[in-house]
Each structure stands twice: as C-alpha cells, then as structure tokens.
Tab-separated table of C-alpha atoms and ligand atoms in Angstrom:
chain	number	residue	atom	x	y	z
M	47	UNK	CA	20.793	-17.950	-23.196
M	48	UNK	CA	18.106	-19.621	-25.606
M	49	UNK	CA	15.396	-17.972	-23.934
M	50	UNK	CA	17.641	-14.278	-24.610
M	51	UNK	CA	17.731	-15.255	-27.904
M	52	UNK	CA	14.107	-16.218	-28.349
M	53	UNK	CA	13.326	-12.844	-26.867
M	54	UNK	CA	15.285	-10.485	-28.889
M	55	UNK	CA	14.210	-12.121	-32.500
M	56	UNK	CA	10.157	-12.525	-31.281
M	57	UNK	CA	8.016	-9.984	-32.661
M	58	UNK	CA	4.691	-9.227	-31.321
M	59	UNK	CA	1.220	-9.386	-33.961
M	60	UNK	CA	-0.193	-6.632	-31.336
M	61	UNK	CA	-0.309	-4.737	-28.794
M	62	UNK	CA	-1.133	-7.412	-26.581
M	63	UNK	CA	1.779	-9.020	-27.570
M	64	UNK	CA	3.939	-6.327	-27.395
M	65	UNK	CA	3.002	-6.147	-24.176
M	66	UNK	CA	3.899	-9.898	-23.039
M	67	UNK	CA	7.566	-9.625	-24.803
M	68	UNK	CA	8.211	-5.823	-22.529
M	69	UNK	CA	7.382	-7.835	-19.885
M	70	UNK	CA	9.172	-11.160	-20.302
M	71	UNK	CA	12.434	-9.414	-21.591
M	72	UNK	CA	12.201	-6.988	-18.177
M	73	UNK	CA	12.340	-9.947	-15.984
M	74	UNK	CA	14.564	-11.546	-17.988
M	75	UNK	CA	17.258	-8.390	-18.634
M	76	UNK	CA	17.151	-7.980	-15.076
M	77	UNK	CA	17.894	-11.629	-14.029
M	78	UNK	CA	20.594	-11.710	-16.194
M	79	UNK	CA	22.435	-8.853	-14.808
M	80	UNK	CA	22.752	-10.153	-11.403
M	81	UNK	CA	25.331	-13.011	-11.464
M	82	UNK	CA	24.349	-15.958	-9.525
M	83	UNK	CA	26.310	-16.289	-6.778
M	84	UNK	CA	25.444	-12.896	-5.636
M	85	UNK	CA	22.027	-14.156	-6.319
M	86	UNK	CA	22.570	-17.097	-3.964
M	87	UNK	CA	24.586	-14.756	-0.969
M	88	UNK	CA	21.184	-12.592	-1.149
M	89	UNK	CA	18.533	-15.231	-0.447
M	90	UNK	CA	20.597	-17.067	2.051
M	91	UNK	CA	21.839	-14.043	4.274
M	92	UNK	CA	18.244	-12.185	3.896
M	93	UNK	CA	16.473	-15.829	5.402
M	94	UNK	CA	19.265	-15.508	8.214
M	95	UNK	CA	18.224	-12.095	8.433
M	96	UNK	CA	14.823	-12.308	9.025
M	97	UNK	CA	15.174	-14.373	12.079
M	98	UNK	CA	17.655	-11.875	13.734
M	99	UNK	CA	15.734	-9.399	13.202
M	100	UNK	CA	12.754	-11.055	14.209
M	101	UNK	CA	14.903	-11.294	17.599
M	102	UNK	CA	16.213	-8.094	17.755
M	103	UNK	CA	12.888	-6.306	17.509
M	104	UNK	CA	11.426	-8.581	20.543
M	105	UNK	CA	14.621	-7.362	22.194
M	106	UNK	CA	14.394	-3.744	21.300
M	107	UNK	CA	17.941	-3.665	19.895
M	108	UNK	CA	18.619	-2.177	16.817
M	109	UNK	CA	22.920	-3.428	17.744
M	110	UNK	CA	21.821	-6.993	17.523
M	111	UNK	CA	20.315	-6.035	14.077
M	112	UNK	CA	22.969	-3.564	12.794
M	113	UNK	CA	25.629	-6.448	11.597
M	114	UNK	CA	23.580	-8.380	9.725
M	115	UNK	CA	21.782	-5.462	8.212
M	116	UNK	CA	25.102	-3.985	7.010
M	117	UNK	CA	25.517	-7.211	5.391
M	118	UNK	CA	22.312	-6.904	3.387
M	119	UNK	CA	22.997	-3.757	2.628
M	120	UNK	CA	26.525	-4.700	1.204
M	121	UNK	CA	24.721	-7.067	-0.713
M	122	UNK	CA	21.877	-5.019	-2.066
M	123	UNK	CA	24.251	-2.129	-2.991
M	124	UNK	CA	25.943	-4.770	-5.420
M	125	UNK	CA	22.707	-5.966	-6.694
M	126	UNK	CA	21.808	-2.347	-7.005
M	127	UNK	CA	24.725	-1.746	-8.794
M	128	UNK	CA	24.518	-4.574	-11.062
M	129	UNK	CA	20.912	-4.250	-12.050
M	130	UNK	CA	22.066	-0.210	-12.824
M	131	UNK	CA	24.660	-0.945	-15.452
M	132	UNK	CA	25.909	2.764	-14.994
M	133	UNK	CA	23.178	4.529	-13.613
M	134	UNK	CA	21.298	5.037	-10.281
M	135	UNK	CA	21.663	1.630	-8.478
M	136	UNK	CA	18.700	2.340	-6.039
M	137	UNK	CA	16.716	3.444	-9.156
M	138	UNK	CA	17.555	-0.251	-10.099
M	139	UNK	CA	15.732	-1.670	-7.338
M	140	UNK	CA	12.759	0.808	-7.262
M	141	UNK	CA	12.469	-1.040	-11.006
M	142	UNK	CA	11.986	-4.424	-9.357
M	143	UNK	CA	8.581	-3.619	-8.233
M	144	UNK	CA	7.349	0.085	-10.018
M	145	UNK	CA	8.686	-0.617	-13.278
M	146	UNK	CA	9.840	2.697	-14.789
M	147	UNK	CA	9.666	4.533	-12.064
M	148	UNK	CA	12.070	7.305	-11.581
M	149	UNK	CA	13.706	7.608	-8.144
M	150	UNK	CA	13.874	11.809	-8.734
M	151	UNK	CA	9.875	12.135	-9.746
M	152	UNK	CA	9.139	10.203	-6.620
M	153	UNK	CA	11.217	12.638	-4.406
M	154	UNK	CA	9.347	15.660	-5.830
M	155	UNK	CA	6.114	14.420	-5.485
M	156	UNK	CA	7.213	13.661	-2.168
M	157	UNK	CA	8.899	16.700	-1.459
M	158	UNK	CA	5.529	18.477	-2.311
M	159	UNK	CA	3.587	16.427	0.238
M	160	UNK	CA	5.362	16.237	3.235
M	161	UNK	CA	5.009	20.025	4.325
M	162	UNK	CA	1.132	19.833	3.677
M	163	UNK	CA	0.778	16.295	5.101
M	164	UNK	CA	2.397	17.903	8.527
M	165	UNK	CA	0.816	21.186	9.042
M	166	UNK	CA	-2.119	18.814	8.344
M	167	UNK	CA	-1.301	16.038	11.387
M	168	UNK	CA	0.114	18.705	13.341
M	169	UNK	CA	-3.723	20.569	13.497
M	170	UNK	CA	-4.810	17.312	13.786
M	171	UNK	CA	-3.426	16.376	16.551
M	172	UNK	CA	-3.843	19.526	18.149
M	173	UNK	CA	-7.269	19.257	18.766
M	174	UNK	CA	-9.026	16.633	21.637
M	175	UNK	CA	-8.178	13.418	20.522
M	176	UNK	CA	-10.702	11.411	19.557
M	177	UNK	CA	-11.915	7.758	21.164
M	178	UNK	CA	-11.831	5.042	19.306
M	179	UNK	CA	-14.670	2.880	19.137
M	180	UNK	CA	-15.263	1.029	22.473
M	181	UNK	CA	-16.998	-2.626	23.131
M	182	UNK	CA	-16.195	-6.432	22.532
M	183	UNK	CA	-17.744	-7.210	18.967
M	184	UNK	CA	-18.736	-10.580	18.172
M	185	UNK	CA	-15.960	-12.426	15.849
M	186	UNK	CA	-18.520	-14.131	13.944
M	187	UNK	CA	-20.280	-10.719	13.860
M	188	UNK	CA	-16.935	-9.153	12.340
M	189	UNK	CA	-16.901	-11.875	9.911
M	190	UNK	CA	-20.076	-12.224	8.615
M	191	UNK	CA	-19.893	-8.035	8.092
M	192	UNK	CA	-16.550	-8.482	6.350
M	193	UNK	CA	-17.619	-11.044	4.043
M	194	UNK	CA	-20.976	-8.876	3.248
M	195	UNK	CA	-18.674	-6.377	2.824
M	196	UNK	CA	-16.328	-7.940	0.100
M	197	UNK	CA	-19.117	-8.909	-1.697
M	198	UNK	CA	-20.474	-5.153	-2.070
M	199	UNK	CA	-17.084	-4.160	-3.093
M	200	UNK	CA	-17.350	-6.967	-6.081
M	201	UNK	CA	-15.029	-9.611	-5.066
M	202	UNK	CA	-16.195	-12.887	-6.559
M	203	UNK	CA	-16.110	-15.847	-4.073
M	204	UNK	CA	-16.589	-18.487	-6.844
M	205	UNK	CA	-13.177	-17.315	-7.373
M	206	UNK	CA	-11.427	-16.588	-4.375
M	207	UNK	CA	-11.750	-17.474	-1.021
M	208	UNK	CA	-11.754	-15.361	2.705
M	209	UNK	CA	-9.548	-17.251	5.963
M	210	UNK	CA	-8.292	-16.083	9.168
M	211	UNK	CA	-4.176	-15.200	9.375
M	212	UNK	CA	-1.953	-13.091	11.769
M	213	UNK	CA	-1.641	-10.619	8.979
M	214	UNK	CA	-4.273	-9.494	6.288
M	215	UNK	CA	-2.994	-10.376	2.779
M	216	UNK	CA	-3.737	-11.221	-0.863
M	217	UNK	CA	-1.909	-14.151	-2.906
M	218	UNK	CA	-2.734	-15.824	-6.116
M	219	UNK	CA	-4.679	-14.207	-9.258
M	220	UNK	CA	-7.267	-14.757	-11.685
M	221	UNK	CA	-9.090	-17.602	-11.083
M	222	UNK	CA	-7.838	-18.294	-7.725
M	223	UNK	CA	-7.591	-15.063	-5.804
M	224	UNK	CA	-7.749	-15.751	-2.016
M	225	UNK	CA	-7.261	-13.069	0.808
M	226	UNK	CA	-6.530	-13.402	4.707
M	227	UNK	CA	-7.725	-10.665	7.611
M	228	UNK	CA	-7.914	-10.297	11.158
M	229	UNK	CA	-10.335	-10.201	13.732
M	230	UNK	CA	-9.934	-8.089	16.812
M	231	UNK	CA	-12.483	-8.220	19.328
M	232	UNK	CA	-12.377	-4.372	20.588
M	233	UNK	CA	-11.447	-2.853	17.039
M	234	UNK	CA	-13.626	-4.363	14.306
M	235	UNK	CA	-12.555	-1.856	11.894
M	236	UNK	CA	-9.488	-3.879	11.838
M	237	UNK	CA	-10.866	-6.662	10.546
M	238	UNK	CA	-13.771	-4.679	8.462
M	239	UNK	CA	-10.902	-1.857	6.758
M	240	UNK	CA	-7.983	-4.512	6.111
M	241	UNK	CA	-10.727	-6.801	4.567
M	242	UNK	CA	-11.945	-4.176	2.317
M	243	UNK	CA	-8.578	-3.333	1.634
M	244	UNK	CA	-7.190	-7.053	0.545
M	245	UNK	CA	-10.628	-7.164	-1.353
M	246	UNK	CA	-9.208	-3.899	-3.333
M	247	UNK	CA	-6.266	-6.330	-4.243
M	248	UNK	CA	-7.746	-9.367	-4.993
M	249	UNK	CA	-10.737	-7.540	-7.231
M	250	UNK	CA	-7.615	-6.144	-9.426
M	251	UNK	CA	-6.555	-9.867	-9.723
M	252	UNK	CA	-10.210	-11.090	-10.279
M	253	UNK	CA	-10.895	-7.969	-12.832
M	254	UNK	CA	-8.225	-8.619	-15.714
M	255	UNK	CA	-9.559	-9.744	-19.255
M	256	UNK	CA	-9.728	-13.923	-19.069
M	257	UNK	CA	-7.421	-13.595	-22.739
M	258	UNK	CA	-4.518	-12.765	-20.282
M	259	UNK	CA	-4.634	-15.665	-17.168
M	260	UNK	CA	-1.707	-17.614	-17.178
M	261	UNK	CA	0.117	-14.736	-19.345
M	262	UNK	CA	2.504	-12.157	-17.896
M	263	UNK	CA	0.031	-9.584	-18.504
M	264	UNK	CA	-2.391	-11.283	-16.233
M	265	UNK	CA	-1.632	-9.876	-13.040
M	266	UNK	CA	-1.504	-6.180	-11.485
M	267	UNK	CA	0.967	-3.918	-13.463
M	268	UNK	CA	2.900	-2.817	-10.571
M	269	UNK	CA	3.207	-2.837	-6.125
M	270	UNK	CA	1.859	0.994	-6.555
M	271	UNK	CA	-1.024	0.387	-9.178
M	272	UNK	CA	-1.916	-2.723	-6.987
M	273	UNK	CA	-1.693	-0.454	-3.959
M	274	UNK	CA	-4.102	2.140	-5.550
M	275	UNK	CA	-7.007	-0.267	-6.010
M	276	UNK	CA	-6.665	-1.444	-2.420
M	277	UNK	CA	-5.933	2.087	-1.061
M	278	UNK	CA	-9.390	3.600	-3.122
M	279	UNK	CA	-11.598	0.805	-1.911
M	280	UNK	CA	-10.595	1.130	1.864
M	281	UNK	CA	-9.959	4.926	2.197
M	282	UNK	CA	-11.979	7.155	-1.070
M	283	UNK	CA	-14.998	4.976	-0.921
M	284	UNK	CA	-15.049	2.467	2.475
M	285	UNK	CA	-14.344	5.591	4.919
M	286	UNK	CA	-16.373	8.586	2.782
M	287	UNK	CA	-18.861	9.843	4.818
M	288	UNK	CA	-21.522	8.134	2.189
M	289	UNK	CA	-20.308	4.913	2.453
M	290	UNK	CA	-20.504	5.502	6.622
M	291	UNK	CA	-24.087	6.154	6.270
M	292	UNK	CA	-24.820	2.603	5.041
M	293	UNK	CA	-21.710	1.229	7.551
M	294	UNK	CA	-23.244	2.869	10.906
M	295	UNK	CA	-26.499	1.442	10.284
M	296	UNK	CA	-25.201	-2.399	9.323
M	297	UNK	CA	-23.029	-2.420	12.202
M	298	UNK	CA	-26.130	-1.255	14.558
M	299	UNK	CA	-28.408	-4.449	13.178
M	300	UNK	CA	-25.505	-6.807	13.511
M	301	UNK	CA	-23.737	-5.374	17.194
M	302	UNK	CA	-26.847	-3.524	19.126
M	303	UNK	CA	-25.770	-0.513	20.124
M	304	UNK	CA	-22.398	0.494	19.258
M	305	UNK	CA	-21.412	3.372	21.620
M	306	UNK	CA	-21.340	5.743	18.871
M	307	UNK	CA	-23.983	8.729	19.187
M	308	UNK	CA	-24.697	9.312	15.495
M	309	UNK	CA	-23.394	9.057	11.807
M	310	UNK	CA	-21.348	11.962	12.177
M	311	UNK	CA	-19.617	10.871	14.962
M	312	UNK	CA	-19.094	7.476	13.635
M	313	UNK	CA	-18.018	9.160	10.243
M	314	UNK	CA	-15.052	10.824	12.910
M	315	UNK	CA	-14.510	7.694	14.609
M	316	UNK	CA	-13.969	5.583	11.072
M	317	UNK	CA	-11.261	8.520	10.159
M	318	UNK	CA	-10.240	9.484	13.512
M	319	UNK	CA	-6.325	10.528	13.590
M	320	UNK	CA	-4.339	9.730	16.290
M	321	UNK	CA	-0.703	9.307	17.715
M	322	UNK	CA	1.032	6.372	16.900
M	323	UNK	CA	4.756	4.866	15.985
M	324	UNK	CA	3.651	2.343	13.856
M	325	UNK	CA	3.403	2.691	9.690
M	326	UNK	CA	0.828	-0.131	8.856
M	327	UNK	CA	-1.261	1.490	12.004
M	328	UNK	CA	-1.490	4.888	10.785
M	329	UNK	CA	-4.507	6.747	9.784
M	330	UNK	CA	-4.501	8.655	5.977
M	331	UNK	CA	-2.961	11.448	6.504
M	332	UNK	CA	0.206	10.108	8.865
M	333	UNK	CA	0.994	6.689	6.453
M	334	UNK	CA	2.724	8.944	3.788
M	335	UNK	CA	4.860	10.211	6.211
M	336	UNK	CA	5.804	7.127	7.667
M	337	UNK	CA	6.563	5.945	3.746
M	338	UNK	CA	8.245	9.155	2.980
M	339	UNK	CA	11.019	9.003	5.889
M	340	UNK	CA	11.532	5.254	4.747
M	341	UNK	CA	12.481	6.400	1.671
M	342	UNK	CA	14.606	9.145	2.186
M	343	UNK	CA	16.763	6.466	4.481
M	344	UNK	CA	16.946	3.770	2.172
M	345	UNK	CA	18.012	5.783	-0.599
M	346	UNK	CA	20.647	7.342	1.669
M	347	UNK	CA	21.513	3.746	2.926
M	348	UNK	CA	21.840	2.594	-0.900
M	349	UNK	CA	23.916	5.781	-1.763
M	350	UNK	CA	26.280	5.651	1.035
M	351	UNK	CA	25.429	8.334	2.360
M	352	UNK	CA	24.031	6.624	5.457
M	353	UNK	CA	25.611	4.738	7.457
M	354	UNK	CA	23.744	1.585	9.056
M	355	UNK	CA	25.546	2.624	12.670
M	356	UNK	CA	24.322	6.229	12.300
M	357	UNK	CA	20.292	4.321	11.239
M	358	UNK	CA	18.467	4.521	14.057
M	359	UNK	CA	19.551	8.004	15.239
M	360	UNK	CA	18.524	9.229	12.090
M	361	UNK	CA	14.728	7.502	11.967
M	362	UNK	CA	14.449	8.558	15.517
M	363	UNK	CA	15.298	12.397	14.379
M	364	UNK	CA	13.179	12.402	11.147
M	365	UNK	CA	10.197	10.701	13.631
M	366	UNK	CA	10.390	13.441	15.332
M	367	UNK	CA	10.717	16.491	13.159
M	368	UNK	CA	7.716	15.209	11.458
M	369	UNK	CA	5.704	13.271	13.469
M	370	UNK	CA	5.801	15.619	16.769
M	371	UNK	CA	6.869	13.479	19.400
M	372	UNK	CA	9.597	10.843	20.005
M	373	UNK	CA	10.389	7.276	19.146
M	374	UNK	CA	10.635	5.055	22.799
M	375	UNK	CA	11.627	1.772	21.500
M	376	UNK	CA	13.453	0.443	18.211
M	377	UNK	CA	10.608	-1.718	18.114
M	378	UNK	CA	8.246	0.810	17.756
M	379	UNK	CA	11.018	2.432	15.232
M	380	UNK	CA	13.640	1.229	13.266
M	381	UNK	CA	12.886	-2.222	14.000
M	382	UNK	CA	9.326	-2.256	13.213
M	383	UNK	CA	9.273	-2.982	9.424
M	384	UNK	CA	10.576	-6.537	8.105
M	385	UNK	CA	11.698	-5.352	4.791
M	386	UNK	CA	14.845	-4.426	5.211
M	387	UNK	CA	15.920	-7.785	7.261
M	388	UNK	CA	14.491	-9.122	3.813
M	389	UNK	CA	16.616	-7.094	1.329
M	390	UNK	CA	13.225	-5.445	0.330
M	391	UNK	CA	14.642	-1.932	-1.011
M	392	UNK	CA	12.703	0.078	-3.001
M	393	UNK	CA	9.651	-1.359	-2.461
M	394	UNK	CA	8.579	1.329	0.312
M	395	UNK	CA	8.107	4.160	-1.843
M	396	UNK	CA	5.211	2.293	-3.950
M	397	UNK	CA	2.656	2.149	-0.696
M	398	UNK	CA	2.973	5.897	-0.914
M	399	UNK	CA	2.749	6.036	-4.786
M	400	UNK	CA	-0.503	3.619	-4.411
M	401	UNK	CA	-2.193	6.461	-2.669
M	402	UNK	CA	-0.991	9.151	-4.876
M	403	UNK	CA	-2.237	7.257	-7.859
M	404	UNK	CA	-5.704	6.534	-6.061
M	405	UNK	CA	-5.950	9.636	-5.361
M	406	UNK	CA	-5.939	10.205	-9.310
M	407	UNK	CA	-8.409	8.172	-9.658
M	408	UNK	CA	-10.639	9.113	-7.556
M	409	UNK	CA	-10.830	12.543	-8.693
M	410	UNK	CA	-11.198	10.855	-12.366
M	411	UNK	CA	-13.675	9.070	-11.243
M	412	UNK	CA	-15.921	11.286	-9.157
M	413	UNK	CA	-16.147	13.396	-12.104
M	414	UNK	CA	-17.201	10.401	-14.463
M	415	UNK	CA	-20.032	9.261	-11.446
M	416	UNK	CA	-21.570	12.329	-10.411
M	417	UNK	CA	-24.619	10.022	-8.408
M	418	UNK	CA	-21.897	8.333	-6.707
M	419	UNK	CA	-22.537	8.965	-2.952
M	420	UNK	CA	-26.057	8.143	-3.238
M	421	UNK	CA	-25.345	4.829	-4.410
M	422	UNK	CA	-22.283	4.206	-1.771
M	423	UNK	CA	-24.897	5.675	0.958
M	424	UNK	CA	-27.280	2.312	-0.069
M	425	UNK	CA	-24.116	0.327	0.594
M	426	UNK	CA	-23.603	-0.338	-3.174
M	427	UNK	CA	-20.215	0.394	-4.660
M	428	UNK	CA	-20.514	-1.366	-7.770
M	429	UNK	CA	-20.583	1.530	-10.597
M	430	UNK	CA	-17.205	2.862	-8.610
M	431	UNK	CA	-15.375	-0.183	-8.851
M	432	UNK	CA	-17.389	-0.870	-12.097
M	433	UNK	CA	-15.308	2.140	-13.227
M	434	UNK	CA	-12.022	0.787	-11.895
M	435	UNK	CA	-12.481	-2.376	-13.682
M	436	UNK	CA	-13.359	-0.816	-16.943
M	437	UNK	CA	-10.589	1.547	-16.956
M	438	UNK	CA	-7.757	-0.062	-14.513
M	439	UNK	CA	-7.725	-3.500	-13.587
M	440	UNK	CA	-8.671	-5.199	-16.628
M	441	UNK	CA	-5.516	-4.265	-18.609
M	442	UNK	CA	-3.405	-5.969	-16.400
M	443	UNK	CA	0.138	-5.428	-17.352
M	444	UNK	CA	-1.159	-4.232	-21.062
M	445	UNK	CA	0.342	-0.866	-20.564
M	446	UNK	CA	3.167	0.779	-18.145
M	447	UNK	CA	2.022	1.406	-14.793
M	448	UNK	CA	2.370	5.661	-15.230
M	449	UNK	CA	0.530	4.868	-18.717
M	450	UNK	CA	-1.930	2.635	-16.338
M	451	UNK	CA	-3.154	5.304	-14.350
M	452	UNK	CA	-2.549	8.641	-16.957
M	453	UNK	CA	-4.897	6.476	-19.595
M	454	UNK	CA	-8.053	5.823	-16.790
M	455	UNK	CA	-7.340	9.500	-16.173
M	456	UNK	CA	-8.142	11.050	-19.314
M	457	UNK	CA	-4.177	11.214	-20.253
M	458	UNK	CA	-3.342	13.385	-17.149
M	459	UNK	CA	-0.081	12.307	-15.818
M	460	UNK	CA	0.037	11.363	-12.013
M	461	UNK	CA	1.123	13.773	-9.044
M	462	UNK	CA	0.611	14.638	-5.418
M	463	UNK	CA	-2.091	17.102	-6.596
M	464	UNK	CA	-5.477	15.004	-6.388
M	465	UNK	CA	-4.339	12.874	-3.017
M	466	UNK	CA	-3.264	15.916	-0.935
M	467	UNK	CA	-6.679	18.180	-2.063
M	468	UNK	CA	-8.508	14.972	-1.341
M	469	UNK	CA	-6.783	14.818	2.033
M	470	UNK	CA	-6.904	18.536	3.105
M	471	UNK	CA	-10.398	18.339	2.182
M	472	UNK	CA	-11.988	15.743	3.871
M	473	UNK	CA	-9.448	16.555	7.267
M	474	UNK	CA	-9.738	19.794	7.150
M	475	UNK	CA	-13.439	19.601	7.477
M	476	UNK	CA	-12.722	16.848	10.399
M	477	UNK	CA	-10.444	19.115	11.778
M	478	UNK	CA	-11.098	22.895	11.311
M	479	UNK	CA	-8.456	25.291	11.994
R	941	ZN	ZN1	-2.006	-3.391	0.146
C-alpha cells in the first residue's frame, strides 16, 4: 500500500520520468487487482499444467489435456475479469504483454489479412513444391556462420553471450544480453535464421540509452515491438534477396558446394513455402495464420463462447478452412503450443502484431536508406539496424508501444498495410500466378 501511495503523489521532472511512473503504476495497478490467492491457484495449477500437457501432447490426446485446461481457463477468466474492472476481460490480458492494445483493432487488422494471406499460401502451394536444402553441414560450420552472422547484424559480444539450447531464445538486457540457438545438421538455416532472429531481440536489449539500465524503461516496450526487431532482422533484411547474395556465397567458402544451382535458387530455397502443421515452423506468409486462428480461439475460450470440449474440433476446422489440408494428430494441432498449459492468454496475438509493426518499419525505413541493398548484398546491415537503433530500440519503454512504432514511422499509425504489400510482393514474384 506504501508503494500505491508513493506512486500516486510522485511527479515526474520529465518525460523520462513520466515515463518510469506509467510504467511502475501499470505493473503495479494491475497486481493489485488480482487478489492473491487467485494469484497463488494460477501459478500452482499452470506448473501442474505444464507437465500434463507435456504428457498429453507425447500421447496425442487432447482428453488427457481438456480437464486441466478447463481449469486454467476457469482461472484465467477470473484473472481476466479482475484485471478488467468492467470491461473486456481478455482485453485485460492482451494488456499484460501489448500494453494498450485494443483487442477490436487487432481483429481488424487481422480480419484484413487473413483473406490476402490465403489466396496468397493457397497459389503458393499450388505450384511444385520446392526442396529444401539437402546435405549434412558441419556444426562447427553452422556456428562459426551464426556467430559471423550476429556480429553483422550488430550484436555486441562484450555484452552478451551465444550457447547451444533445445530452443532458440533471448533472456537478460542491457549489459548482459545472452541468446541460445540450435544446430541441425541437414537444415542450417535453422540454426543461421533463429540466430539472426534472437540477435534481433537481444540488439533491442543491447540498443537502449545506458541513462535507462536498471530502470523500467530499460527494456523492450512491449512482446510485439520486441517481436518486430527480431521479425525485421530475420525476414525484411536476413531473407531479401540482397542479403542472399552475400549468404550464398559465405555458405559456399564455409560448406563446399551446397547443392544449390545459383543465387536465385538459393534466394527460393531461403523463402521457400511449404506444408506444415506447426506455427513456430512456418514460413512468412503461413505464421500469421497460424497466430490469427490462435487468437480467434482464445478470445472465444475467454468469452465463453468456446467451450474447451468443443477446442480441438474447432482448431482442426479453422486448420483446415485456411490452411488447405487437415490436422492428423493433436500434437501436430491443438496440443502443439505450451502457452495455454501455462495460462499464457493474450500473448499470441503480439507474434502477429511483431510482424505487422516490422512491416512498418521496413517500409519507413527503405524509404529513409535508399542504398540499402547494396550494402546488405556486401553482407553489411549496419545503417539498417543503425536506423532501428536510432529510431526504435533506444527509447526503450520511453513511449507507448503504438507511439513506439507511429514515431520511427514519421507519425503514421500501424496497420496490416505495409506487411501484407511487403508479403504479396516479394511471394508473388516467388510465386507468379
Ligand atoms: Zn521472437
């Protein structure tokens, strides 16, 4: 209760400072409104959750899940409901990681993608499928290209730190911000793409002004802003056709010959789309759809409207309707994701709004850096994410994340526009009609 009071008499000399009390008096607001032993049911029935479902997906049985998942649910509605006072309860949670984002913008935006996004995949996928690339690549090959690679894309090692994990991630900030990736001996652009992409994350962490460390301000503003830094490094500028240029030839010195024929092909290859049940598999053009039938479920699942019985017949349906072919196993469906087992609600939507809001700036961008694809052809990315640090990542939490991204775009507010030209764009040309 001191610290509530603290809060609502501080006043801030600046905007800096204004910044640090919207963001201490957000987290604090919302921990107050969620009394504590709901607090304590939710983090002791999601870590029981996490194991059955950890279970159930090795079984491929979404009834094993459904129980304990109606449970959650239960829980997260209250919590919803709490953290609403009055209004829109799965708004509430959105809030917890895209703070001020509303719940209706998102499902426009959406709305306005997912008809383009599928007569896209659906000429796609049309067309002969393409091979991936083919071989056994040398792990300390992979690595030593990965780490070249994070340092072209600006990510200070005096700083930070690169290790093998199970799953590629980014943790820490500032001074200390470390990422994991993967190798995988017949697909290094596993291990090449995810590193790029945790090096998008950790540069954001690495890029804010020193005056905020240690300070609420000092970290990313938001899960989608953080998304869009990751999303532009791996996708705008580490799969353009420039940027392959540079990538074909490196990955000739370091493997011999790679089985690809030429830079175009390997441009192909690098964006190749393909069938697939699985989200954090999916090419460009498929992810949003995986994000966008997440979203329309959990919000259903939040506003009663869906019923955790009636779940997996109704991800197996939307799979289907917009993906072109069927789901086999839960595993492969319903069960694939461990959010939900971990109460993580709301937090779906913001991969999708990451590449919406790269897509902004990347069309901001290109028009600022006109020389850009002869510099990304060398291999040399710096004056791109030069950009991004000048006008992104070093505010940190300084300013809303909508205000984040409208301010680096010259005050345009964010939509679908940018991504989806973007993506019919370079596709289209991949995949004429
Ligand atoms: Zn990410």
């Amino acid at each position: 209760p001191r610290l509530g009071e603290w809060l609502a008499s501080a006043e801030a000399p600046d905007e800096g400072g204004a910044a640090q009390l919207r963001l201490l008096r957000h987290d604090h607001e919302r921990a107050l409104r969620v009394p504590g032993d709901l607090a304590t049911a939710l983090a002791r029935l999601t870590s029981h959750a996490q194991g059955v479902w950890a279970e159930a997906r090795a079984a491929d049985d979404f009834a094993a899940f459904a129980p304990v998942l109606r449970d959650v649910l239960r829980l997260k509605r209250e919590e919803g409901a709490a953290l609403a006072a009055g209004s829109d309860p799965y708004e509430a949670l959105l809030d917890g990681f895209e703070p001020g984002a509303r719940a209706d913008d998102l499902q426009a935006m959406f709305d306005e993608m997912r008809p383009a996004l599928v007569a896209l995949r659906q000429r796609a996928l049309e067309a002969p499928e393409r091979a991936p690339l083919c071989g056994d690549f040398d792990a300390d090959g992979q690595m030593r290209l990965a780490r070249e690679l994070a340092e072209r894309f600006g990510y200070d090692f005096s700083r930070g730190r690169i290790d093998k994990a199970v799953h590629p991630f980014s943790s820490g900030g500032g001074d200390d911000a470390r990422i994991t990736t993967r190798i995988s001996a017949e697909d290094p652009f596993n291990c090449l793409y995810s590193t790029i992409h945790e090096v998008g994350h950790a540069c954001y962490e690495q890029g804010i002004d020193k005056a905020w460390h240690l300070s609420p301000v000092g970290h990313g503003v938001s899960m989608g802003v953080h998304e869009s830094q990751s999303r532009i490094y791996e996708n705008q500028l580490g799969r353009s056709r420039a940027f392959c240029h540079f990538l074909y030839g490196r990955m000739r010195d370091i493997f011999g010959d790679i089985g690809v024929a030429d830079e175009d092909s390997f441009y192909a290859t690098v964006n190749r789309l393909h069938r697939g049940h699985i989200r954090t598999e999916a090419d460009e053009v498929q992810y949003n759809l995986h994000v966008m039938l997440r979203f329309d479920l959990e919000r259903a699942l939040i506003a009663g409207d869906l019923q955790v019985d009636d779940l997996e017949a109704a991800w197996n349906d939307r799979f289907a309707t917009d993906f072109g072919y069927p789901v086999g196993r839960a595993s492969e469906g319903v069960l694939q994701d461990v959010h939900w087992s971990v109460g993580l609600f709301g937090y779906f939507p913001t991969y999708s709004l990451g590449n919406l809001y790269a897509g902004c700036l990347h069309e901001a961008m290109r028009a600022e850096l006109p020389g850009l694809d002869g510099d990304l052809a060398k291999g040399d990315p710096g004056a791109a994410t030069g950009w991004l640090r000048e006008n992104v990542q070093r505010h940190g939490g300084l300013r809303t994340p909508r205000e984040t991204i409208a301010r680096a775009c010259g005050g345009k507010a964010p939509g679908a526009g940018p991504l989806l030209d973007y993506l019919e764009d370079k596709f289209g040309a991949l995949y004429p009609a």
